[in-house]
Amino acid sequence: MSKHPSRWNRALLESAVIVGSILLAFAIDASWERYQEALDRAELIDALQLDFQTTAERLDSVLLRADTIVDKNRAALLVATQGQRLPIDSLRALVDGFFHDITFVTNLPAYEAAVRDGGIGALESRPFLDADASFRQAQEFYLLNSEIAADLYYLGPTANLIRRELGSLGVLLTPPAECFSEYNCPYPATFDRSAGEILDFVQRRDVYAALENIHNVNLNSRRSLMRMAESVDGILDVLESLEAGTTPP
């Protein structure tokens, strides 16, 4: 038996205090790291919500434009199919729909930074990843059709057929006196055509096929934008659930 029990007890107590202090320090560090991670995660969720709420609003706006363009395309093709005689202003207003693009550019700074830096993984959400995959797939489909539309406009039927046959795209869209630079005008008054001549031109098989092709691309662009909008709604639902601390189905 030790002659100095109090000394040993004191040493054991000091050792226990040291070990306890170290463990407490580790616990505090771990707790702080968890707090920081939770804070970072909350900030990321807030930033992503702002990104996708803005995107949802912009998609709503561009879809309205897409609906107008597609409706004009369909009406113009129906007029050509039925041989319906319209006033020249009405006919040109319908044909005009083939020569306006459906433009949408994403602006998702927080999302793109999180993807680039791997921060998306901090959400630890399979539903978010699924909705995100659907969004990116729809976006890629839109970009593909956007490229096709640009090729059709600059290198396809409007360049190789309509401009060659009519001299100017403006002939289909507006009178010479009202033509402006957007349509590469003014064009000579001798190029001008009556409503009957424009309808006859649109009814030609090669011209009708070219315009129908543009219509199909516009339909695909609108379809991809609709899918993007649905995916964004899904992403926002997931983010709302994550913010509330619940797990979406």
PDB file of N, CA and C in Angstrom, residues 20-117:
ATOM      1  N   GLY A  20     -10.349  14.917 -19.620  1.00  0.00           N
ATOM      2  CA  GLY A  20     -11.686  15.500 -19.772  1.00  0.00           C
ATOM      3  C   GLY A  20     -11.650  16.801 -20.539  1.00  0.00           C
ATOM      4  N   SER A  21     -10.627  17.615 -20.290  1.00  0.00           N
ATOM      5  CA  SER A  21     -10.487  18.893 -21.004  1.00  0.00           C
ATOM      6  C   SER A  21     -10.269  18.661 -22.493  1.00  0.00           C
ATOM      7  N   ILE A  22      -9.431  17.649 -22.797  1.00  0.00           N
ATOM      8  CA  ILE A  22      -9.159  17.338 -24.212  1.00  0.00           C
ATOM      9  C   ILE A  22     -10.428  16.860 -24.896  1.00  0.00           C
ATOM     10  N   LEU A  23     -11.151  15.942 -24.227  1.00  0.00           N
ATOM     11  CA  LEU A  23     -12.402  15.434 -24.805  1.00  0.00           C
ATOM     12  C   LEU A  23     -13.427  16.548 -24.970  1.00  0.00           C
ATOM     13  N   LEU A  24     -13.485  17.432 -23.985  1.00  0.00           N
ATOM     14  CA  LEU A  24     -14.417  18.559 -24.082  1.00  0.00           C
ATOM     15  C   LEU A  24     -14.051  19.477 -25.242  1.00  0.00           C
ATOM     16  N   ALA A  25     -12.733  19.672 -25.419  1.00  0.00           N
ATOM     17  CA  ALA A  25     -12.278  20.515 -26.528  1.00  0.00           C
ATOM     18  C   ALA A  25     -12.671  19.900 -27.869  1.00  0.00           C
ATOM     19  N   PHE A  26     -12.481  18.553 -27.979  1.00  0.00           N
ATOM     20  CA  PHE A  26     -12.876  17.868 -29.206  1.00  0.00           C
ATOM     21  C   PHE A  26     -14.380  17.992 -29.426  1.00  0.00           C
ATOM     22  N   ALA A  27     -15.149  17.836 -28.338  1.00  0.00           N
ATOM     23  CA  ALA A  27     -16.604  17.925 -28.449  1.00  0.00           C
ATOM     24  C   ALA A  27     -17.027  19.320 -28.886  1.00  0.00           C
ATOM     25  N   ILE A  28     -16.363  20.340 -28.312  1.00  0.00           N
ATOM     26  CA  ILE A  28     -16.675  21.725 -28.691  1.00  0.00           C
ATOM     27  C   ILE A  28     -16.334  21.956 -30.153  1.00  0.00           C
ATOM     28  N   ASP A  29     -15.143  21.465 -30.573  1.00  0.00           N
ATOM     29  CA  ASP A  29     -14.746  21.622 -31.979  1.00  0.00           C
ATOM     30  C   ASP A  29     -15.743  20.939 -32.901  1.00  0.00           C
ATOM     31  N   ALA A  30     -16.125  19.708 -32.542  1.00  0.00           N
ATOM     32  CA  ALA A  30     -17.072  18.971 -33.377  1.00  0.00           C
ATOM     33  C   ALA A  30     -18.411  19.677 -33.426  1.00  0.00           C
ATOM     34  N   SER A  31     -18.834  20.173 -32.261  1.00  0.00           N
ATOM     35  CA  SER A  31     -20.106  20.899 -32.205  1.00  0.00           C
ATOM     36  C   SER A  31     -20.044  22.167 -33.046  1.00  0.00           C
ATOM     37  N   TRP A  32     -18.922  22.872 -32.999  1.00  0.00           N
ATOM     38  CA  TRP A  32     -18.741  24.091 -33.786  1.00  0.00           C
ATOM     39  C   TRP A  32     -18.744  23.782 -35.288  1.00  0.00           C
ATOM     40  N   GLU A  33     -18.061  22.680 -35.648  1.00  0.00           N
ATOM     41  CA  GLU A  33     -18.032  22.297 -37.057  1.00  0.00           C
ATOM     42  C   GLU A  33     -19.434  21.952 -37.558  1.00  0.00           C
ATOM     43  N   ARG A  34     -20.185  21.232 -36.694  1.00  0.00           N
ATOM     44  CA  ARG A  34     -21.559  20.901 -37.087  1.00  0.00           C
ATOM     45  C   ARG A  34     -22.405  22.169 -37.225  1.00  0.00           C
ATOM     46  N   TYR A  35     -22.177  23.104 -36.334  1.00  0.00           N
ATOM     47  CA  TYR A  35     -22.903  24.373 -36.401  1.00  0.00           C
ATOM     48  C   TYR A  35     -22.556  25.123 -37.690  1.00  0.00           C
ATOM     49  N   GLN A  36     -21.258  25.163 -38.004  1.00  0.00           N
ATOM     50  CA  GLN A  36     -20.826  25.845 -39.224  1.00  0.00           C
ATOM     51  C   GLN A  36     -21.384  25.160 -40.453  1.00  0.00           C
ATOM     52  N   GLU A  37     -21.374  23.820 -40.469  1.00  0.00           N
ATOM     53  CA  GLU A  37     -21.918  23.076 -41.595  1.00  0.00           C
ATOM     54  C   GLU A  37     -23.405  23.351 -41.758  1.00  0.00           C
ATOM     55  N   ALA A  38     -24.111  23.364 -40.625  1.00  0.00           N
ATOM     56  CA  ALA A  38     -25.552  23.655 -40.681  1.00  0.00           C
ATOM     57  C   ALA A  38     -25.800  25.068 -41.189  1.00  0.00           C
ATOM     58  N   LEU A  39     -24.956  26.000 -40.748  1.00  0.00           N
ATOM     59  CA  LEU A  39     -25.090  27.389 -41.190  1.00  0.00           C
ATOM     60  C   LEU A  39     -24.810  27.509 -42.677  1.00  0.00           C
ATOM     61  N   ASP A  40     -23.726  26.856 -43.126  1.00  0.00           N
ATOM     62  CA  ASP A  40     -23.381  26.875 -44.552  1.00  0.00           C
ATOM     63  C   ASP A  40     -24.491  26.239 -45.386  1.00  0.00           C
ATOM     64  N   ARG A  41     -25.051  25.147 -44.876  1.00  0.00           N
ATOM     65  CA  ARG A  41     -26.110  24.446 -45.594  1.00  0.00           C
ATOM     66  C   ARG A  41     -27.349  25.331 -45.704  1.00  0.00           C
ATOM     67  N   ALA A  42     -27.681  26.008 -44.613  1.00  0.00           N
ATOM     68  CA  ALA A  42     -28.841  26.904 -44.636  1.00  0.00           C
ATOM     69  C   ALA A  42     -28.635  28.053 -45.614  1.00  0.00           C
ATOM     70  N   GLU A  43     -27.433  28.600 -45.629  1.00  0.00           N
ATOM     71  CA  GLU A  43     -27.125  29.694 -46.563  1.00  0.00           C
ATOM     72  C   GLU A  43     -27.198  29.202 -48.007  1.00  0.00           C
ATOM     73  N   LEU A  44     -26.710  27.967 -48.251  1.00  0.00           N
ATOM     74  CA  LEU A  44     -26.771  27.399 -49.594  1.00  0.00           C
ATOM     75  C   LEU A  44     -28.220  27.207 -50.031  1.00  0.00           C
ATOM     76  N   ILE A  45     -29.054  26.698 -49.138  1.00  0.00           N
ATOM     77  CA  ILE A  45     -30.468  26.507 -49.461  1.00  0.00           C
ATOM     78  C   ILE A  45     -31.118  27.837 -49.806  1.00  0.00           C
ATOM     79  N   ASP A  46     -30.840  28.876 -49.010  1.00  0.00           N
ATOM     80  CA  ASP A  46     -31.399  30.208 -49.285  1.00  0.00           C
ATOM     81  C   ASP A  46     -30.957  30.723 -50.656  1.00  0.00           C
ATOM     82  N   ALA A  47     -29.670  30.551 -50.958  1.00  0.00           N
ATOM     83  CA  ALA A  47     -29.131  31.040 -52.238  1.00  0.00           C
ATOM     84  C   ALA A  47     -29.731  30.265 -53.407  1.00  0.00           C
ATOM     85  N   LEU A  48     -29.880  28.966 -53.254  1.00  0.00           N
ATOM     86  CA  LEU A  48     -30.467  28.150 -54.316  1.00  0.00           C
ATOM     87  C   LEU A  48     -31.934  28.503 -54.523  1.00  0.00           C
ATOM     88  N   GLN A  49     -32.644  28.765 -53.444  1.00  0.00           N
ATOM     89  CA  GLN A  49     -34.046  29.177 -53.576  1.00  0.00           C
ATOM     90  C   GLN A  49     -34.158  30.466 -54.377  1.00  0.00           C
ATOM     91  N   LEU A  50     -33.293  31.428 -54.111  1.00  0.00           N
ATOM     92  CA  LEU A  50     -33.322  32.687 -54.857  1.00  0.00           C
ATOM     93  C   LEU A  50     -33.026  32.433 -56.333  1.00  0.00           C
ATOM     94  N   ASP A  51     -32.011  31.616 -56.607  1.00  0.00           N
ATOM     95  CA  ASP A  51     -31.664  31.279 -57.990  1.00  0.00           C
ATOM     96  C   ASP A  51     -32.864  30.707 -58.738  1.00  0.00           C
ATOM     97  N   PHE A  52     -33.480  29.686 -58.154  1.00  0.00           N
ATOM     98  CA  PHE A  52     -34.521  28.957 -58.873  1.00  0.00           C
ATOM     99  C   PHE A  52     -35.867  29.678 -58.848  1.00  0.00           C
ATOM    100  N   GLN A  53     -36.118  30.513 -57.852  1.00  0.00           N
ATOM    101  CA  GLN A  53     -37.320  31.342 -57.889  1.00  0.00           C
ATOM    102  C   GLN A  53     -37.233  32.347 -59.032  1.00  0.00           C
ATOM    103  N   THR A  54     -36.046  32.943 -59.201  1.00  0.00           N
ATOM    104  CA  THR A  54     -35.836  33.884 -60.313  1.00  0.00           C
ATOM    105  C   THR A  54     -35.968  33.163 -61.646  1.00  0.00           C
ATOM    106  N   THR A  55     -35.402  31.966 -61.725  1.00  0.00           N
ATOM    107  CA  THR A  55     -35.479  31.179 -62.958  1.00  0.00           C
ATOM    108  C   THR A  55     -36.917  30.813 -63.283  1.00  0.00           C
ATOM    109  N   ALA A  56     -37.701  30.460 -62.268  1.00  0.00           N
ATOM    110  CA  ALA A  56     -39.106  30.110 -62.489  1.00  0.00           C
ATOM    111  C   ALA A  56     -39.872  31.296 -63.075  1.00  0.00           C
ATOM    112  N   GLU A  57     -39.620  32.488 -62.561  1.00  0.00           N
ATOM    113  CA  GLU A  57     -40.298  33.677 -63.066  1.00  0.00           C
ATOM    114  C   GLU A  57     -39.905  33.955 -64.513  1.00  0.00           C
ATOM    115  N   ARG A  58     -38.614  33.800 -64.823  1.00  0.00           N
ATOM    116  CA  ARG A  58     -38.151  34.057 -66.187  1.00  0.00           C
ATOM    117  C   ARG A  58     -38.694  32.994 -67.148  1.00  0.00           C
ATOM    118  N   LEU A  59     -38.808  31.768 -66.685  1.00  0.00           N
ATOM    119  CA  LEU A  59     -39.376  30.716 -67.528  1.00  0.00           C
ATOM    120  C   LEU A  59     -40.845  30.994 -67.823  1.00  0.00           C
ATOM    121  N   ASP A  60     -41.587  31.471 -66.840  1.00  0.00           N
ATOM    122  CA  ASP A  60     -42.995  31.822 -67.068  1.00  0.00           C
ATOM    123  C   ASP A  60     -43.111  32.866 -68.175  1.00  0.00           C
ATOM    124  N   SER A  61     -42.212  33.849 -68.153  1.00  0.00           N
ATOM    125  CA  SER A  61     -42.254  34.919 -69.146  1.00  0.00           C
ATOM    126  C   SER A  61     -41.925  34.398 -70.544  1.00  0.00           C
ATOM    127  N   VAL A  62     -40.866  33.603 -70.658  1.00  0.00           N
ATOM    128  CA  VAL A  62     -40.455  33.127 -71.981  1.00  0.00           C
ATOM    129  C   VAL A  62     -41.445  32.100 -72.520  1.00  0.00           C
ATOM    130  N   LEU A  63     -42.125  31.379 -71.646  1.00  0.00           N
ATOM    131  CA  LEU A  63     -43.134  30.423 -72.111  1.00  0.00           C
ATOM    132  C   LEU A  63     -44.336  31.137 -72.719  1.00  0.00           C
ATOM    133  N   LEU A  64     -44.672  32.299 -72.203  1.00  0.00           N
ATOM    134  CA  LEU A  64     -45.739  33.090 -72.820  1.00  0.00           C
ATOM    135  C   LEU A  64     -45.351  33.479 -74.248  1.00  0.00           C
ATOM    136  N   ARG A  65     -44.099  33.874 -74.414  1.00  0.00           N
ATOM    137  CA  ARG A  65     -43.607  34.214 -75.755  1.00  0.00           C
ATOM    138  C   ARG A  65     -43.611  32.984 -76.653  1.00  0.00           C
ATOM    139  N   ALA A  66     -43.174  31.852 -76.116  1.00  0.00           N
ATOM    140  CA  ALA A  66     -43.136  30.613 -76.890  1.00  0.00           C
ATOM    141  C   ALA A  66     -44.545  30.212 -77.330  1.00  0.00           C
ATOM    142  N   ASP A  67     -45.516  30.361 -76.436  1.00  0.00           N
ATOM    143  CA  ASP A  67     -46.908  30.030 -76.792  1.00  0.00           C
ATOM    144  C   ASP A  67     -47.390  30.892 -77.954  1.00  0.00           C
ATOM    145  N   THR A  68     -47.069  32.178 -77.900  1.00  0.00           N
ATOM    146  CA  THR A  68     -47.488  33.089 -78.974  1.00  0.00           C
ATOM    147  C   THR A  68     -46.868  32.695 -80.305  1.00  0.00           C
ATOM    148  N   ILE A  69     -45.581  32.386 -80.297  1.00  0.00           N
ATOM    149  CA  ILE A  69     -44.878  32.026 -81.530  1.00  0.00           C
ATOM    150  C   ILE A  69     -45.426  30.723 -82.102  1.00  0.00           C
ATOM    151  N   VAL A  70     -45.585  29.713 -81.259  1.00  0.00           N
ATOM    152  CA  VAL A  70     -46.083  28.413 -81.719  1.00  0.00           C
ATOM    153  C   VAL A  70     -47.511  28.543 -82.256  1.00  0.00           C
ATOM    154  N   ASP A  71     -48.344  29.334 -81.587  1.00  0.00           N
ATOM    155  CA  ASP A  71     -49.714  29.534 -82.064  1.00  0.00           C
ATOM    156  C   ASP A  71     -49.719  30.210 -83.433  1.00  0.00           C
ATOM    157  N   LYS A  72     -48.858  31.190 -83.627  1.00  0.00           N
ATOM    158  CA  LYS A  72     -48.755  31.850 -84.936  1.00  0.00           C
ATOM    159  C   LYS A  72     -48.296  30.863 -86.011  1.00  0.00           C
ATOM    160  N   ASN A  73     -47.302  30.047 -85.665  1.00  0.00           N
ATOM    161  CA  ASN A  73     -46.810  29.045 -86.619  1.00  0.00           C
ATOM    162  C   ASN A  73     -47.941  28.119 -87.062  1.00  0.00           C
ATOM    163  N   ARG A  74     -48.669  27.611 -86.082  1.00  0.00           N
ATOM    164  CA  ARG A  74     -49.757  26.672 -86.380  1.00  0.00           C
ATOM    165  C   ARG A  74     -50.830  27.330 -87.243  1.00  0.00           C
ATOM    166  N   ALA A  75     -51.175  28.561 -86.909  1.00  0.00           N
ATOM    167  CA  ALA A  75     -52.204  29.264 -87.671  1.00  0.00           C
ATOM    168  C   ALA A  75     -51.751  29.529 -89.104  1.00  0.00           C
ATOM    169  N   ALA A  76     -50.475  29.893 -89.282  1.00  0.00           N
ATOM    170  CA  ALA A  76     -49.958  30.161 -90.625  1.00  0.00           C
ATOM    171  C   ALA A  76     -49.968  28.894 -91.479  1.00  0.00           C
ATOM    172  N   LEU A  77     -49.575  27.771 -90.890  1.00  0.00           N
ATOM    173  CA  LEU A  77     -49.579  26.507 -91.635  1.00  0.00           C
ATOM    174  C   LEU A  77     -51.003  26.080 -91.965  1.00  0.00           C
ATOM    175  N   LEU A  78     -51.939  26.345 -91.064  1.00  0.00           N
ATOM    176  CA  LEU A  78     -53.341  26.017 -91.324  1.00  0.00           C
ATOM    177  C   LEU A  78     -53.890  26.862 -92.466  1.00  0.00           C
ATOM    178  N   VAL A  79     -53.527  28.145 -92.502  1.00  0.00           N
ATOM    179  CA  VAL A  79     -53.942  29.018 -93.604  1.00  0.00           C
ATOM    180  C   VAL A  79     -53.411  28.483 -94.924  1.00  0.00           C
ATOM    181  N   ALA A  80     -52.148  28.061 -94.921  1.00  0.00           N
ATOM    182  CA  ALA A  80     -51.549  27.515 -96.136  1.00  0.00           C
ATOM    183  C   ALA A  80     -52.238  26.215 -96.544  1.00  0.00           C
ATOM    184  N   THR A  81     -52.566  25.390 -95.566  1.00  0.00           N
ATOM    185  CA  THR A  81     -53.223  24.114 -95.855  1.00  0.00           C
ATOM    186  C   THR A  81     -54.601  24.315 -96.460  1.00  0.00           C
ATOM    187  N   GLN A  82     -55.351  25.258 -95.909  1.00  0.00           N
ATOM    188  CA  GLN A  82     -56.721  25.491 -96.362  1.00  0.00           C
ATOM    189  C   GLN A  82     -56.806  26.471 -97.516  1.00  0.00           C
ATOM    190  N   GLY A  83     -55.687  27.147 -97.834  1.00  0.00           N
ATOM    191  CA  GLY A  83     -55.706  28.129 -98.908  1.00  0.00           C
ATOM    192  C   GLY A  83     -56.551  29.339 -98.559  1.00  0.00           C
ATOM    193  N   GLN A  84     -56.627  29.634 -97.279  1.00  0.00           N
ATOM    194  CA  GLN A  84     -57.483  30.728 -96.810  1.00  0.00           C
ATOM    195  C   GLN A  84     -56.909  32.077 -97.237  1.00  0.00           C
ATOM    196  N   ARG A  85     -57.741  32.892 -97.851  1.00  0.00           N
ATOM    197  CA  ARG A  85     -57.307  34.207 -98.308  1.00  0.00           C
ATOM    198  C   ARG A  85     -57.485  35.226 -97.184  1.00  0.00           C
ATOM    199  N   LEU A  86     -56.369  35.806 -96.742  1.00  0.00           N
ATOM    200  CA  LEU A  86     -56.390  36.788 -95.673  1.00  0.00           C
ATOM    201  C   LEU A  86     -55.884  38.127 -96.191  1.00  0.00           C
ATOM    202  N   PRO A  87     -56.253  39.215 -95.523  1.00  0.00           N
ATOM    203  CA  PRO A  87     -55.608  40.502 -95.841  1.00  0.00           C
ATOM    204  C   PRO A  87     -54.096  40.356 -95.659  1.00  0.00           C
ATOM    205  N   ILE A  88     -53.347  41.078 -96.454  1.00  0.00           N
ATOM    206  CA  ILE A  88     -51.897  40.898 -96.446  1.00  0.00           C
ATOM    207  C   ILE A  88     -51.280  41.190 -95.076  1.00  0.00           C
ATOM    208  N   ASP A  89     -51.830  42.160 -94.351  1.00  0.00           N
ATOM    209  CA  ASP A  89     -51.291  42.471 -93.020  1.00  0.00           C
ATOM    210  C   ASP A  89     -51.490  41.281 -92.070  1.00  0.00           C
ATOM    211  N   SER A  90     -52.649  40.654 -92.135  1.00  0.00           N
ATOM    212  CA  SER A  90     -52.939  39.503 -91.278  1.00  0.00           C
ATOM    213  C   SER A  90     -52.043  38.319 -91.642  1.00  0.00           C
ATOM    214  N   LEU A  91     -51.863  38.108 -92.943  1.00  0.00           N
ATOM    215  CA  LEU A  91     -51.020  37.002 -93.389  1.00  0.00           C
ATOM    216  C   LEU A  91     -49.581  37.214 -92.948  1.00  0.00           C
ATOM    217  N   ARG A  92     -49.083  38.421 -93.118  1.00  0.00           N
ATOM    218  CA  ARG A  92     -47.704  38.713 -92.711  1.00  0.00           C
ATOM    219  C   ARG A  92     -47.532  38.593 -91.194  1.00  0.00           C
ATOM    220  N   ALA A  93     -48.548  38.968 -90.434  1.00  0.00           N
ATOM    221  CA  ALA A  93     -48.460  38.870 -88.975  1.00  0.00           C
ATOM    222  C   ALA A  93     -48.320  37.417 -88.531  1.00  0.00           C
ATOM    223  N   LEU A  94     -48.974  36.512 -89.245  1.00  0.00           N
ATOM    224  CA  LEU A  94     -48.855  35.092 -88.915  1.00  0.00           C
ATOM    225  C   LEU A  94     -47.497  34.534 -89.333  1.00  0.00           C
ATOM    226  N   VAL A  95     -47.078  34.838 -90.539  1.00  0.00           N
ATOM    227  CA  VAL A  95     -45.791  34.329 -91.038  1.00  0.00           C
ATOM    228  C   VAL A  95     -44.638  34.850 -90.197  1.00  0.00           C
ATOM    229  N   ASP A  96     -44.804  36.036 -89.644  1.00  0.00           N
ATOM    230  CA  ASP A  96     -43.776  36.652 -88.803  1.00  0.00           C
ATOM    231  C   ASP A  96     -43.342  35.725 -87.658  1.00  0.00           C
ATOM    232  N   GLY A  97     -44.254  34.880 -87.182  1.00  0.00           N
ATOM    233  CA  GLY A  97     -43.941  33.997 -86.059  1.00  0.00           C
ATOM    234  C   GLY A  97     -42.840  32.994 -86.332  1.00  0.00           C
ATOM    235  N   PHE A  98     -42.567  32.697 -87.595  1.00  0.00           N
ATOM    236  CA  PHE A  98     -41.512  31.739 -87.928  1.00  0.00           C
ATOM    237  C   PHE A  98     -40.113  32.330 -87.756  1.00  0.00           C
ATOM    238  N   PHE A  99     -40.031  33.641 -87.637  1.00  0.00           N
ATOM    239  CA  PHE A  99     -38.720  34.285 -87.683  1.00  0.00           C
ATOM    240  C   PHE A  99     -38.381  35.052 -86.405  1.00  0.00           C
ATOM    241  N   HIS A 100     -38.915  34.554 -85.297  1.00  0.00           N
ATOM    242  CA  HIS A 100     -38.556  35.065 -83.975  1.00  0.00           C
ATOM    243  C   HIS A 100     -38.109  33.882 -83.121  1.00  0.00           C
ATOM    244  N   ASP A 101     -36.952  33.997 -82.532  1.00  0.00           N
ATOM    245  CA  ASP A 101     -36.449  32.885 -81.733  1.00  0.00           C
ATOM    246  C   ASP A 101     -37.065  32.884 -80.337  1.00  0.00           C
ATOM    247  N   ILE A 102     -36.997  31.719 -79.701  1.00  0.00           N
ATOM    248  CA  ILE A 102     -37.476  31.551 -78.329  1.00  0.00           C
ATOM    249  C   ILE A 102     -36.230  31.500 -77.447  1.00  0.00           C
ATOM    250  N   THR A 103     -35.850  32.658 -76.947  1.00  0.00           N
ATOM    251  CA  THR A 103     -34.561  32.781 -76.251  1.00  0.00           C
ATOM    252  C   THR A 103     -34.725  32.659 -74.749  1.00  0.00           C
ATOM    253  N   PHE A 104     -33.908  31.794 -74.156  1.00  0.00           N
ATOM    254  CA  PHE A 104     -33.859  31.683 -72.699  1.00  0.00           C
ATOM    255  C   PHE A 104     -32.422  31.388 -72.282  1.00  0.00           C
ATOM    256  N   VAL A 105     -31.896  32.209 -71.382  1.00  0.00           N
ATOM    257  CA  VAL A 105     -30.535  32.024 -70.870  1.00  0.00           C
ATOM    258  C   VAL A 105     -30.624  31.863 -69.353  1.00  0.00           C
ATOM    259  N   THR A 106     -30.098  30.764 -68.840  1.00  0.00           N
ATOM    260  CA  THR A 106     -30.141  30.548 -67.393  1.00  0.00           C
ATOM    261  C   THR A 106     -29.150  31.464 -66.684  1.00  0.00           C
ATOM    262  N   ASN A 107     -29.523  31.876 -65.477  1.00  0.00           N
ATOM    263  CA  ASN A 107     -28.643  32.695 -64.640  1.00  0.00           C
ATOM    264  C   ASN A 107     -28.762  32.167 -63.213  1.00  0.00           C
ATOM    265  N   LEU A 108     -27.877  31.217 -62.874  1.00  0.00           N
ATOM    266  CA  LEU A 108     -27.941  30.519 -61.593  1.00  0.00           C
ATOM    267  C   LEU A 108     -26.573  30.569 -60.909  1.00  0.00           C
ATOM    268  N   PRO A 109     -26.145  31.743 -60.450  1.00  0.00           N
ATOM    269  CA  PRO A 109     -24.792  31.882 -59.912  1.00  0.00           C
ATOM    270  C   PRO A 109     -24.508  30.993 -58.700  1.00  0.00           C
ATOM    271  N   ALA A 110     -25.427  30.943 -57.749  1.00  0.00           N
ATOM    272  CA  ALA A 110     -25.195  30.135 -56.545  1.00  0.00           C
ATOM    273  C   ALA A 110     -25.182  28.649 -56.892  1.00  0.00           C
ATOM    274  N   TYR A 111     -26.117  28.247 -57.740  1.00  0.00           N
ATOM    275  CA  TYR A 111     -26.194  26.843 -58.155  1.00  0.00           C
ATOM    276  C   TYR A 111     -24.931  26.428 -58.904  1.00  0.00           C
ATOM    277  N   GLU A 112     -24.502  27.240 -59.869  1.00  0.00           N
ATOM    278  CA  GLU A 112     -23.322  26.897 -60.657  1.00  0.00           C
ATOM    279  C   GLU A 112     -22.070  26.848 -59.791  1.00  0.00           C
ATOM    280  N   ALA A 113     -21.950  27.771 -58.819  1.00  0.00           N
ATOM    281  CA  ALA A 113     -20.803  27.761 -57.910  1.00  0.00           C
ATOM    282  C   ALA A 113     -20.826  26.510 -57.036  1.00  0.00           C
ATOM    283  N   ALA A 114     -22.022  26.122 -56.566  1.00  0.00           N
ATOM    284  CA  ALA A 114     -22.136  24.935 -55.719  1.00  0.00           C
ATOM    285  C   ALA A 114     -21.815  23.664 -56.496  1.00  0.00           C
ATOM    286  N   VAL A 115     -22.226  23.613 -57.755  1.00  0.00           N
ATOM    287  CA  VAL A 115     -21.892  22.458 -58.598  1.00  0.00           C
ATOM    288  C   VAL A 115     -20.394  22.413 -58.856  1.00  0.00           C
ATOM    289  N   ARG A 116     -19.819  23.574 -59.153  1.00  0.00           N
ATOM    290  CA  ARG A 116     -18.381  23.651 -59.452  1.00  0.00           C
ATOM    291  C   ARG A 116     -17.530  23.276 -58.246  1.00  0.00           C
ATOM    292  N   ASP A 117     -17.954  23.716 -57.049  1.00  0.00           N
ATOM    293  CA  ASP A 117     -17.165  23.487 -55.842  1.00  0.00           C
ATOM    294  C   ASP A 117     -17.553  22.219 -55.085  1.00  0.00           C
TER     295      ASP A 117
END
